[in-house]
CSV table of C-alpha atoms and ligand atoms in Angstrom, one decimal:
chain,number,residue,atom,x,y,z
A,1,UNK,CA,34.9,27.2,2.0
A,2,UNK,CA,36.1,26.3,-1.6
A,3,UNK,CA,36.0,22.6,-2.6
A,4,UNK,CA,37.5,20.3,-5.1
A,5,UNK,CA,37.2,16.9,-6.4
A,6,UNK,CA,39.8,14.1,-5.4
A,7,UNK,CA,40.0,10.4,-4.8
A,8,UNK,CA,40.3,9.7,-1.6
A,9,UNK,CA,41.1,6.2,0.1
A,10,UNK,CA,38.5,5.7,3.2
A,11,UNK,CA,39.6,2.2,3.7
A,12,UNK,CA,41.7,-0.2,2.6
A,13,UNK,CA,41.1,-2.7,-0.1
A,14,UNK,CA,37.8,-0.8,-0.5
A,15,UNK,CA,36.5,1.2,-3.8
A,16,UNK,CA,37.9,4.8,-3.5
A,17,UNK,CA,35.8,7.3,-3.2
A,18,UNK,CA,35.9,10.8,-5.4
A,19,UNK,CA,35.2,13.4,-2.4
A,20,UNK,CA,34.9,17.2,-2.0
A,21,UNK,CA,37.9,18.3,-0.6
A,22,UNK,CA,38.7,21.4,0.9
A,23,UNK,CA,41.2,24.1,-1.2
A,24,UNK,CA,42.9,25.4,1.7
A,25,UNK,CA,43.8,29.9,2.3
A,26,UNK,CA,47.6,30.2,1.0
A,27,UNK,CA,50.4,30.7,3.2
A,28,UNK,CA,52.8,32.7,2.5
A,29,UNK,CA,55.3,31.4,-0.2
A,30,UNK,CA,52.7,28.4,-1.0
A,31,UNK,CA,51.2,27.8,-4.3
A,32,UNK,CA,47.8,26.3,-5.3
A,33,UNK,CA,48.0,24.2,-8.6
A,34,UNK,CA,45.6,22.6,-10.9
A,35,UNK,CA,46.3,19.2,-11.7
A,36,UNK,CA,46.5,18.4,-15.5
A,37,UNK,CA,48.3,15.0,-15.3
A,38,UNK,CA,48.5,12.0,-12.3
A,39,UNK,CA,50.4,9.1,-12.7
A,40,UNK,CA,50.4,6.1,-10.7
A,41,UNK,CA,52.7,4.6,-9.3
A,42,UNK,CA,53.2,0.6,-7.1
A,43,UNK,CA,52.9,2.6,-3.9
A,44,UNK,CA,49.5,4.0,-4.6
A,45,UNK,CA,48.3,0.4,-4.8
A,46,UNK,CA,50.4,-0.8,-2.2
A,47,UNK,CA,48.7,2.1,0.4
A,48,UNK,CA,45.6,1.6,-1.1
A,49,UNK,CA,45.9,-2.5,0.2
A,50,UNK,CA,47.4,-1.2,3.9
A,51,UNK,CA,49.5,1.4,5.5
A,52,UNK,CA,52.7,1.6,4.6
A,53,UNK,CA,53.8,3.5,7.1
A,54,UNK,CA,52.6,2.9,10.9
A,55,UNK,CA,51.8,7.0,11.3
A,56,UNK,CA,49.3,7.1,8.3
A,57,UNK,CA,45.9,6.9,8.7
A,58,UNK,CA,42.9,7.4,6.7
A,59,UNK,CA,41.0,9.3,5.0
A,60,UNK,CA,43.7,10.0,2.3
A,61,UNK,CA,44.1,11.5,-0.9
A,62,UNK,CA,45.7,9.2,-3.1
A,63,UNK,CA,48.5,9.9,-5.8
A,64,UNK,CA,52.1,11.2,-5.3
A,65,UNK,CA,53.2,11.9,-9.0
A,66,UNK,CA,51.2,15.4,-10.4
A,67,UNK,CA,52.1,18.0,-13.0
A,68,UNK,CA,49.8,21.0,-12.8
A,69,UNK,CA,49.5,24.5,-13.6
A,70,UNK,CA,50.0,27.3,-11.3
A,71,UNK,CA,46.5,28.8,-10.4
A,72,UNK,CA,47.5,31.0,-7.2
A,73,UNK,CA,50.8,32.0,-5.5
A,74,UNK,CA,50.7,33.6,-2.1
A,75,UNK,CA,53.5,36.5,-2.9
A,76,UNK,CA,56.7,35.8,-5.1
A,77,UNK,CA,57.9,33.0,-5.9
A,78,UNK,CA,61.2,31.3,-8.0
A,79,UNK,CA,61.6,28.4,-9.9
A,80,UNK,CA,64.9,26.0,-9.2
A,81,UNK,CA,66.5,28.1,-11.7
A,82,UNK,CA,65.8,31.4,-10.0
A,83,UNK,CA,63.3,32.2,-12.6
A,84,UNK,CA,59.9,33.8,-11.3
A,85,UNK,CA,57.0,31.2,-11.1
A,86,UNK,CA,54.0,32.9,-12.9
A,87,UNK,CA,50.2,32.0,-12.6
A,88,UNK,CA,49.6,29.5,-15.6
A,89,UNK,CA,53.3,28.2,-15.2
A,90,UNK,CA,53.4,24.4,-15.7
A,91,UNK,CA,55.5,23.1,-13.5
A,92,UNK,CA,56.6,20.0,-11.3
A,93,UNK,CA,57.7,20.5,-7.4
A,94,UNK,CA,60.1,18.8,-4.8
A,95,UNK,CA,59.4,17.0,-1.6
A,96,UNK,CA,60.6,19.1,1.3
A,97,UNK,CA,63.5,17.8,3.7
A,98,UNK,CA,64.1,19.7,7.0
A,99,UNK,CA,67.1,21.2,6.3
A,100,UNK,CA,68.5,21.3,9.9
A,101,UNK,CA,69.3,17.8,10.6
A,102,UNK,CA,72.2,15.4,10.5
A,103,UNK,CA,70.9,14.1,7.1
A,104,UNK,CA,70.3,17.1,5.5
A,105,UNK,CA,72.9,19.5,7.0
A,106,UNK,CA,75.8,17.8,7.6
A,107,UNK,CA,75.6,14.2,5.7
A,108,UNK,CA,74.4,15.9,3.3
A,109,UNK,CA,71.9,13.4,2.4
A,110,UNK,CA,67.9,14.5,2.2
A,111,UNK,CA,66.5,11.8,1.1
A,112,UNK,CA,67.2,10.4,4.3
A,113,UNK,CA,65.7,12.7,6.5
A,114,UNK,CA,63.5,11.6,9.5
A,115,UNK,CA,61.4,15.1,9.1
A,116,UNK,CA,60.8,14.5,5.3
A,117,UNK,CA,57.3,15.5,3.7
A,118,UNK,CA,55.6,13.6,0.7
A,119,UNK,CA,52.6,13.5,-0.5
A,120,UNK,CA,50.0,10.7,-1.6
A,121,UNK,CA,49.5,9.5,2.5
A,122,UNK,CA,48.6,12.8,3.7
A,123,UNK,CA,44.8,12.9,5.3
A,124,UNK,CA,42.3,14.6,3.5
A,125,UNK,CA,40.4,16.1,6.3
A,126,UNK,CA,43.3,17.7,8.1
A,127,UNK,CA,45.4,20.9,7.2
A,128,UNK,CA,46.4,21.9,4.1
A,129,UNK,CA,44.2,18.9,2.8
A,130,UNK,CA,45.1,18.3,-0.6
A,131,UNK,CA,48.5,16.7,-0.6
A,132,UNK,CA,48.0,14.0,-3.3
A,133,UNK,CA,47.9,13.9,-6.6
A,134,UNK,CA,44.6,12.5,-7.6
A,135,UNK,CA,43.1,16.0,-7.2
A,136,UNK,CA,42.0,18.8,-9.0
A,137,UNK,CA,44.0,21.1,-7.2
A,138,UNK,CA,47.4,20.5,-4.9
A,139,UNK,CA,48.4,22.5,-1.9
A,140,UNK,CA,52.1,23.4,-2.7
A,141,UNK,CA,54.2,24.4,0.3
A,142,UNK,CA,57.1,27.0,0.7
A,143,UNK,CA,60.1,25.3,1.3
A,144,UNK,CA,59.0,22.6,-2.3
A,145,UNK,CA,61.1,23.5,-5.3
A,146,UNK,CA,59.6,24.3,-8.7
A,147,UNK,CA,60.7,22.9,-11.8
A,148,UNK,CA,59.0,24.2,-15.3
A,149,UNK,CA,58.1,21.9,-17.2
A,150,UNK,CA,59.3,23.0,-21.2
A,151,UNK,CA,56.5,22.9,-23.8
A,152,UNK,CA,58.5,19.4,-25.3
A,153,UNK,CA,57.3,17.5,-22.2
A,154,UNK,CA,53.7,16.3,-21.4
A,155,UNK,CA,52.0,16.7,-18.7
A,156,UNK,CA,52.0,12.8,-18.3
A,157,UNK,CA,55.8,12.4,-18.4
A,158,UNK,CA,56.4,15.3,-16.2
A,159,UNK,CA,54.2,13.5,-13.6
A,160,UNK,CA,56.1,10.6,-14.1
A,161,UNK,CA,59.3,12.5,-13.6
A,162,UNK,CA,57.9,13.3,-9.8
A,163,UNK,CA,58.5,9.9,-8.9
A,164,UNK,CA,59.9,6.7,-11.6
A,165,UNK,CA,62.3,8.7,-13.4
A,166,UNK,CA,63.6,11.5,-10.0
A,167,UNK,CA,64.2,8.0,-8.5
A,168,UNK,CA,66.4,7.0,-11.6
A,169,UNK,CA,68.3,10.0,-11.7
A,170,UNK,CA,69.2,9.9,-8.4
A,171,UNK,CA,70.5,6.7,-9.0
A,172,UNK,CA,72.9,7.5,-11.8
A,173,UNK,CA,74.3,10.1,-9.8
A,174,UNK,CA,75.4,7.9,-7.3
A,175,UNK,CA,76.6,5.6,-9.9
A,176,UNK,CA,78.9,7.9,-11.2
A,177,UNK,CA,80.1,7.5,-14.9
A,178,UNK,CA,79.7,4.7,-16.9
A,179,UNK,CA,82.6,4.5,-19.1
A,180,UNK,CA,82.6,3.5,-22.8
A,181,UNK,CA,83.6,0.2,-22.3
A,182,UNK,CA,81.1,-0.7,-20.0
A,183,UNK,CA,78.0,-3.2,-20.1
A,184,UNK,CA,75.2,-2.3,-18.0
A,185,UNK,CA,72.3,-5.4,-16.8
A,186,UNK,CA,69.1,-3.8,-15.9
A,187,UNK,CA,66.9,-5.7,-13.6
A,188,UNK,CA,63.1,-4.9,-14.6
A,189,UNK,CA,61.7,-3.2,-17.2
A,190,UNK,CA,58.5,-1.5,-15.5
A,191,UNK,CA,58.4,2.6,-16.2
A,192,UNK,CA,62.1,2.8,-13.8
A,193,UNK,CA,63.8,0.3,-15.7
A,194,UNK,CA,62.9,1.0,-19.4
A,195,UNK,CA,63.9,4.7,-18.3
A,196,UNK,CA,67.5,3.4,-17.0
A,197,UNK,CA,67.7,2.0,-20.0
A,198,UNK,CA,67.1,5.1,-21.7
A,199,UNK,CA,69.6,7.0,-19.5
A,200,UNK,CA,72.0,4.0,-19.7
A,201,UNK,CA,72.6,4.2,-23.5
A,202,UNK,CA,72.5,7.8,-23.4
A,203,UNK,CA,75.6,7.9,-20.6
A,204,UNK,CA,77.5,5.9,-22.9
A,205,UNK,CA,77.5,2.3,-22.0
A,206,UNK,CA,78.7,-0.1,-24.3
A,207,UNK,CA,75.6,-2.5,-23.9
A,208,UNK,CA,72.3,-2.6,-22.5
A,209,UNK,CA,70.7,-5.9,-21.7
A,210,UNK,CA,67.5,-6.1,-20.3
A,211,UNK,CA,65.7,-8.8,-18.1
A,212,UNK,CA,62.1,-8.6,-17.7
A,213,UNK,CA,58.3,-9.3,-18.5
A,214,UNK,CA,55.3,-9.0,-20.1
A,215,UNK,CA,56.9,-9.0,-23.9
A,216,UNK,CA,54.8,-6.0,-24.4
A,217,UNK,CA,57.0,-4.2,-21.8
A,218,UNK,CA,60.3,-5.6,-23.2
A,219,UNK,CA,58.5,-4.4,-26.9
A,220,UNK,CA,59.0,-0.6,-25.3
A,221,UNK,CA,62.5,-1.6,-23.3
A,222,UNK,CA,64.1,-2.2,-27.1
A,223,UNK,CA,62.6,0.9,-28.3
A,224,UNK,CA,64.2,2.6,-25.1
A,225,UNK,CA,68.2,1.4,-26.7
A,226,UNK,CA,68.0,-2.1,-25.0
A,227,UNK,CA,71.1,-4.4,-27.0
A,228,UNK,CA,69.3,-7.1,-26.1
A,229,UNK,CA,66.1,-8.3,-23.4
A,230,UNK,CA,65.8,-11.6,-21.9
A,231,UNK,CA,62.0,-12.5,-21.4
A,232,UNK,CA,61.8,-13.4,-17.6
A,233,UNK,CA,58.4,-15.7,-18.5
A,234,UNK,CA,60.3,-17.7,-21.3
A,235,UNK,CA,63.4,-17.9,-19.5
A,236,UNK,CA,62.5,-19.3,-16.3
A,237,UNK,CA,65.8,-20.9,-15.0
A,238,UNK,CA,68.2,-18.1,-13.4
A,239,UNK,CA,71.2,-20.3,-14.4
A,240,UNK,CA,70.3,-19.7,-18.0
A,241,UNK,CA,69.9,-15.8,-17.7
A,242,UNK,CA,73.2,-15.9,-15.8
A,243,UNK,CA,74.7,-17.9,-18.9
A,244,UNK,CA,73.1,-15.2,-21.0
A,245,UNK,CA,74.8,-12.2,-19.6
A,246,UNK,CA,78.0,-14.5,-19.5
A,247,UNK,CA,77.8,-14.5,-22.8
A,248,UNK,CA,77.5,-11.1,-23.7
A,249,UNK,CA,80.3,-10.1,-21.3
A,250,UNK,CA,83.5,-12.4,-22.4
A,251,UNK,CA,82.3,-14.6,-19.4
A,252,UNK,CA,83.0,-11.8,-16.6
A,253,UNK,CA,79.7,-10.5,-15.7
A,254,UNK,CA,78.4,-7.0,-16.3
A,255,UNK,CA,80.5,-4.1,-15.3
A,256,UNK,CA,77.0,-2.3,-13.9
A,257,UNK,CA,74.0,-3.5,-12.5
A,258,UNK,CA,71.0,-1.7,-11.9
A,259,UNK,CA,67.9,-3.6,-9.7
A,260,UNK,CA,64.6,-1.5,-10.4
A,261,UNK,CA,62.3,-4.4,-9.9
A,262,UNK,CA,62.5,-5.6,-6.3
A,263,UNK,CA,64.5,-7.1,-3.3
A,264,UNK,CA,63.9,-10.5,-4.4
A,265,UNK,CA,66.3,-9.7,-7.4
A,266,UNK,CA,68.8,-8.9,-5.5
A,267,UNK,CA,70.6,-12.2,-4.8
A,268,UNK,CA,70.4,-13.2,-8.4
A,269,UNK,CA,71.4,-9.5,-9.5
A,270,UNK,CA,74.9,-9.6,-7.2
A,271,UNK,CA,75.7,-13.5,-9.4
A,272,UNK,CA,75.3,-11.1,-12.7
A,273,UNK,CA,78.2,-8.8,-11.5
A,274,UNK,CA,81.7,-9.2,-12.6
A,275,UNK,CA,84.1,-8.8,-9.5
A,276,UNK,CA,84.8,-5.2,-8.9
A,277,UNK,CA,81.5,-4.0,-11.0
A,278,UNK,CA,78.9,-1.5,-8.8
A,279,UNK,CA,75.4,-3.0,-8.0
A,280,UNK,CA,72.7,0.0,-7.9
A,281,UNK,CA,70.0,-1.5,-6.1
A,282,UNK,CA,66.6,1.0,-6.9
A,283,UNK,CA,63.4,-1.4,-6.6
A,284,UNK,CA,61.7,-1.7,-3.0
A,285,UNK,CA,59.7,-4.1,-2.1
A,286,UNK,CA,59.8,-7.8,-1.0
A,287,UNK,CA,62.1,-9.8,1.0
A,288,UNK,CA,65.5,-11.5,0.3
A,289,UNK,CA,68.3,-12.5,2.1
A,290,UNK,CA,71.8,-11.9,0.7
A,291,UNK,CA,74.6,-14.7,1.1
A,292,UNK,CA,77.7,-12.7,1.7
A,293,UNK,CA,80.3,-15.3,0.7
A,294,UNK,CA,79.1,-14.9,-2.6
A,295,UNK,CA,79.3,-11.1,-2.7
A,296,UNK,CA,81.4,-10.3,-5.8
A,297,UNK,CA,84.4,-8.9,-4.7
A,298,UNK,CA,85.6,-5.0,-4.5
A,299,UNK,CA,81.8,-4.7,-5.8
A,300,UNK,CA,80.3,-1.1,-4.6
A,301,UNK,CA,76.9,-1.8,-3.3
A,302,UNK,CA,74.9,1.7,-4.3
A,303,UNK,CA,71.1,2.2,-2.7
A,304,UNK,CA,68.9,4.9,-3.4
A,305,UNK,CA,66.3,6.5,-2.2
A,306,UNK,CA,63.7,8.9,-3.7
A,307,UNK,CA,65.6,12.1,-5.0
A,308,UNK,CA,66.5,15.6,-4.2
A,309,UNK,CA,65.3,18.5,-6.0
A,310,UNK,CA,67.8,18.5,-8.5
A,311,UNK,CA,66.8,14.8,-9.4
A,312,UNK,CA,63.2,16.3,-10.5
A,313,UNK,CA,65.3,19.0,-13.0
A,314,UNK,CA,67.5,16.2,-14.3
A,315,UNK,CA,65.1,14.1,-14.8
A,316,UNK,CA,62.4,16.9,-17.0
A,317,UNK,CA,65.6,18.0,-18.6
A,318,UNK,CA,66.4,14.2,-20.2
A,319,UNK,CA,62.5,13.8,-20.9
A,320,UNK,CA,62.7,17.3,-22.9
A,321,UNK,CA,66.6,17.5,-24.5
A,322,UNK,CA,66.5,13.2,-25.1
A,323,UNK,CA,63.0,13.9,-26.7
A,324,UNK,CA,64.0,12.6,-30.3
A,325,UNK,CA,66.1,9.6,-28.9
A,326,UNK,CA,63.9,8.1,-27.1
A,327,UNK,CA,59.9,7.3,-27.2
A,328,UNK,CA,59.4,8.5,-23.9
A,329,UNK,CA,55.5,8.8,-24.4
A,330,UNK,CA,55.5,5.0,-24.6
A,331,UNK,CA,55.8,4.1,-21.0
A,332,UNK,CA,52.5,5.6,-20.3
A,333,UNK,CA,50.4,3.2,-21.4
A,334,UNK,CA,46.8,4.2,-20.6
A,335,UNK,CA,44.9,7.0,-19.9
A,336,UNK,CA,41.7,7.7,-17.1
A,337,UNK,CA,39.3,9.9,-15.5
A,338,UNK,CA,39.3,10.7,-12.4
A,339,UNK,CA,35.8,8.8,-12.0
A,340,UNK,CA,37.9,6.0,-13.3
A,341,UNK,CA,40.6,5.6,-10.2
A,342,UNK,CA,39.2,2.0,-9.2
A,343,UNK,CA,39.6,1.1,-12.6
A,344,UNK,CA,43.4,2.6,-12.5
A,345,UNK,CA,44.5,1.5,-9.4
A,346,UNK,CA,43.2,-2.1,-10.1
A,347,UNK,CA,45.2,-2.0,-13.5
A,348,UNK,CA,48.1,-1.0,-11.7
A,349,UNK,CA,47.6,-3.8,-9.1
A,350,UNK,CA,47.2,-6.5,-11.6
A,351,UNK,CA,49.9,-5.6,-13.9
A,352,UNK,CA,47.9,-4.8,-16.9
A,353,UNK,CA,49.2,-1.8,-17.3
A,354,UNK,CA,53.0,0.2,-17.4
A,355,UNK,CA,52.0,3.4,-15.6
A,356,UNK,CA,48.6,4.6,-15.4
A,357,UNK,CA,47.5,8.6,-16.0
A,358,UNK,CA,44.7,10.3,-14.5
A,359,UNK,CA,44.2,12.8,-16.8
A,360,UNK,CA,42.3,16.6,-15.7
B,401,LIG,ZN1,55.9,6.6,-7.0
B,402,LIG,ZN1,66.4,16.8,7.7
């Protein structure tokens, strides 16, 4: 039985382990691709520290954000686009919803589905084996949709498109249209948020201001069309950074505000909003409570959730047509070797880093 090389996690909080894993027999409509670029992502290190959800169990392959090449396809396939999907194709690929369900059929709403597959939590000893990213090869199924990845992209941003940027998409089509007028507050300026500003600007908003930390981060977040970042670290007192955007907005609040940093911003986010503005609340994580007498009012409250396969398109198609506007190659910050996961996942943990690449 054919083998490859991934990093698997055999316990948590423990060193992972770079394991043979088995390449699984194609199905038909499946794919087998060879991974040129992982990124990482806060969920690889928050599984890596415990389960996230209470069905996983170990051992797992780590990594849920792989661009790759098509080695094999078991009979024909398409791309998104109806285009046919060739061996030596580089290409990105969707999660899979059901399809049949309330959520999917009649909500309309994948991303909710109870039946929906990802990868990066999937066990490594059990059929089709390599669903995560930190792999030589990936196990592609049928029902995933494949996006080509254009020669202007690398391998790296595409990868990062499979989670960070889907995600960010996503949320801007909820949002609807920002109009000309408009200021925009992003919360966070990790890979999401210096990529909303990116797609903020580019939508047309008037202003872009920016609160988050290191400096080094906020040094990319101006080069991705911030008007202005407040330093997080510096300015320590949230009545100050609400004076801030006061002052940039004739005293109302901004007309948009997008959290991609984590629950705990919310509370302070909703004070940043002018009444009637939209809140689009992205970043997981942590806990905070919400006082509702002070929800701004006729606000629209907008969550999101991952992102459906068109998300994945949207989001290669900015990284390739929004090439010469923005420095998209700048969010990825450092490059490793497979042998090197420990190394990445603990500079992912600790912050050190933007976004992380394994690199085949
Ligand atoms: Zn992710
Ligand atoms: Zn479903």
């Amino acid at each position: 039985m054919a083998t490859c090389r991934a990093a698997v996690i055999t316990e948590h909080n423990k060193p992972l382990t770079i394991q043979q894993v088995t390449i699984p027999a194609l199905d038909a409509g499946s794919l087998l691709v060879k991974i040129t670029a992982s990124t990482l992502c806060g969920t690889d290190v928050h599984r890596w520290h415990g389960p996230l959800g209470d069905k996983d169990t170990l051992p797992i392959v780590t990594g849920h954000e792989p661009c790759g090449t098509v080695e094999d396809i078991a009979g024909e396939r398409t791309d998104i686009l109806g285009n046919p999907v060739k061996r030596g194709d580089r290409v990105v690929w969707s999660y899979v919803a059901c399809g049949s369900c309330y959520y999917c059929a009649v909500a309309c709403q994948p991303c909710i589905c109870r039946g929906r597959a990802s990868w990066g939590h999937n066990r490594s000893d059990q059929h089709p084996y390599l669903l995560g990213s930190c792999a030589e090869y990936m196990y592609v199924p049928k029902e995933c949709l494949i996006i080509k990845v254009p020669e202007e992209v690398t391998s790296a941003s595409a990868a990062a498109s499979a989670c960070a940027y889907r995600t960010v998409m996503h949320g801007y089509d909820r949002l609807g249209a920002i109009k000309s007028h408009e200021t925009v507050v992003i919360q966070g300026s990790g890979p999401l948020g210096n990529f909303a500003t990116a797609v903020a600007k580019d939508h047309g908003a008037k202003k872009v201001l920016v609160i988050g930390a290191p400096a080094n981060r906020l040094e990319v977040t101006k080069k991705m069309g911030a008007d202005a970042v407040l330093n997080l670290e510096e300015v320590s007192d949230e009545k100050q950074r609400r004076q801030w955007v006061k002052e940039h907005t004739d005293g109302r609040g901004a007309d948009v505000v997008i959290q991609v940093a984590t629950n705990m911003a919310v509370p302070e986010g909703l004070t940043l909003l002018r009444d009637g503005g939209r809140y689009l609340n992205i970043g997981a994580g942590g806990k905070a409570n919400i006082a509702v007498e002070k929800i701004p009012q006729e606000m629209l409250f907008i969550t999101v959730r991952s992102g459906e396969p068109r998300h994945w398109l949207q989001a290669i198609d900015f990284l390739a047509s929004r090439k010469k506007a923005f420095p998209f190659e700048e969010m990825i910050s450092k490059s490793y070797k497979l042998e090197q996961i420990n190394e990445a996942m603990e500079a992912m943990a600790n912050y050190s880093v933007v976004k992380a690449v394994i690199n085949f």
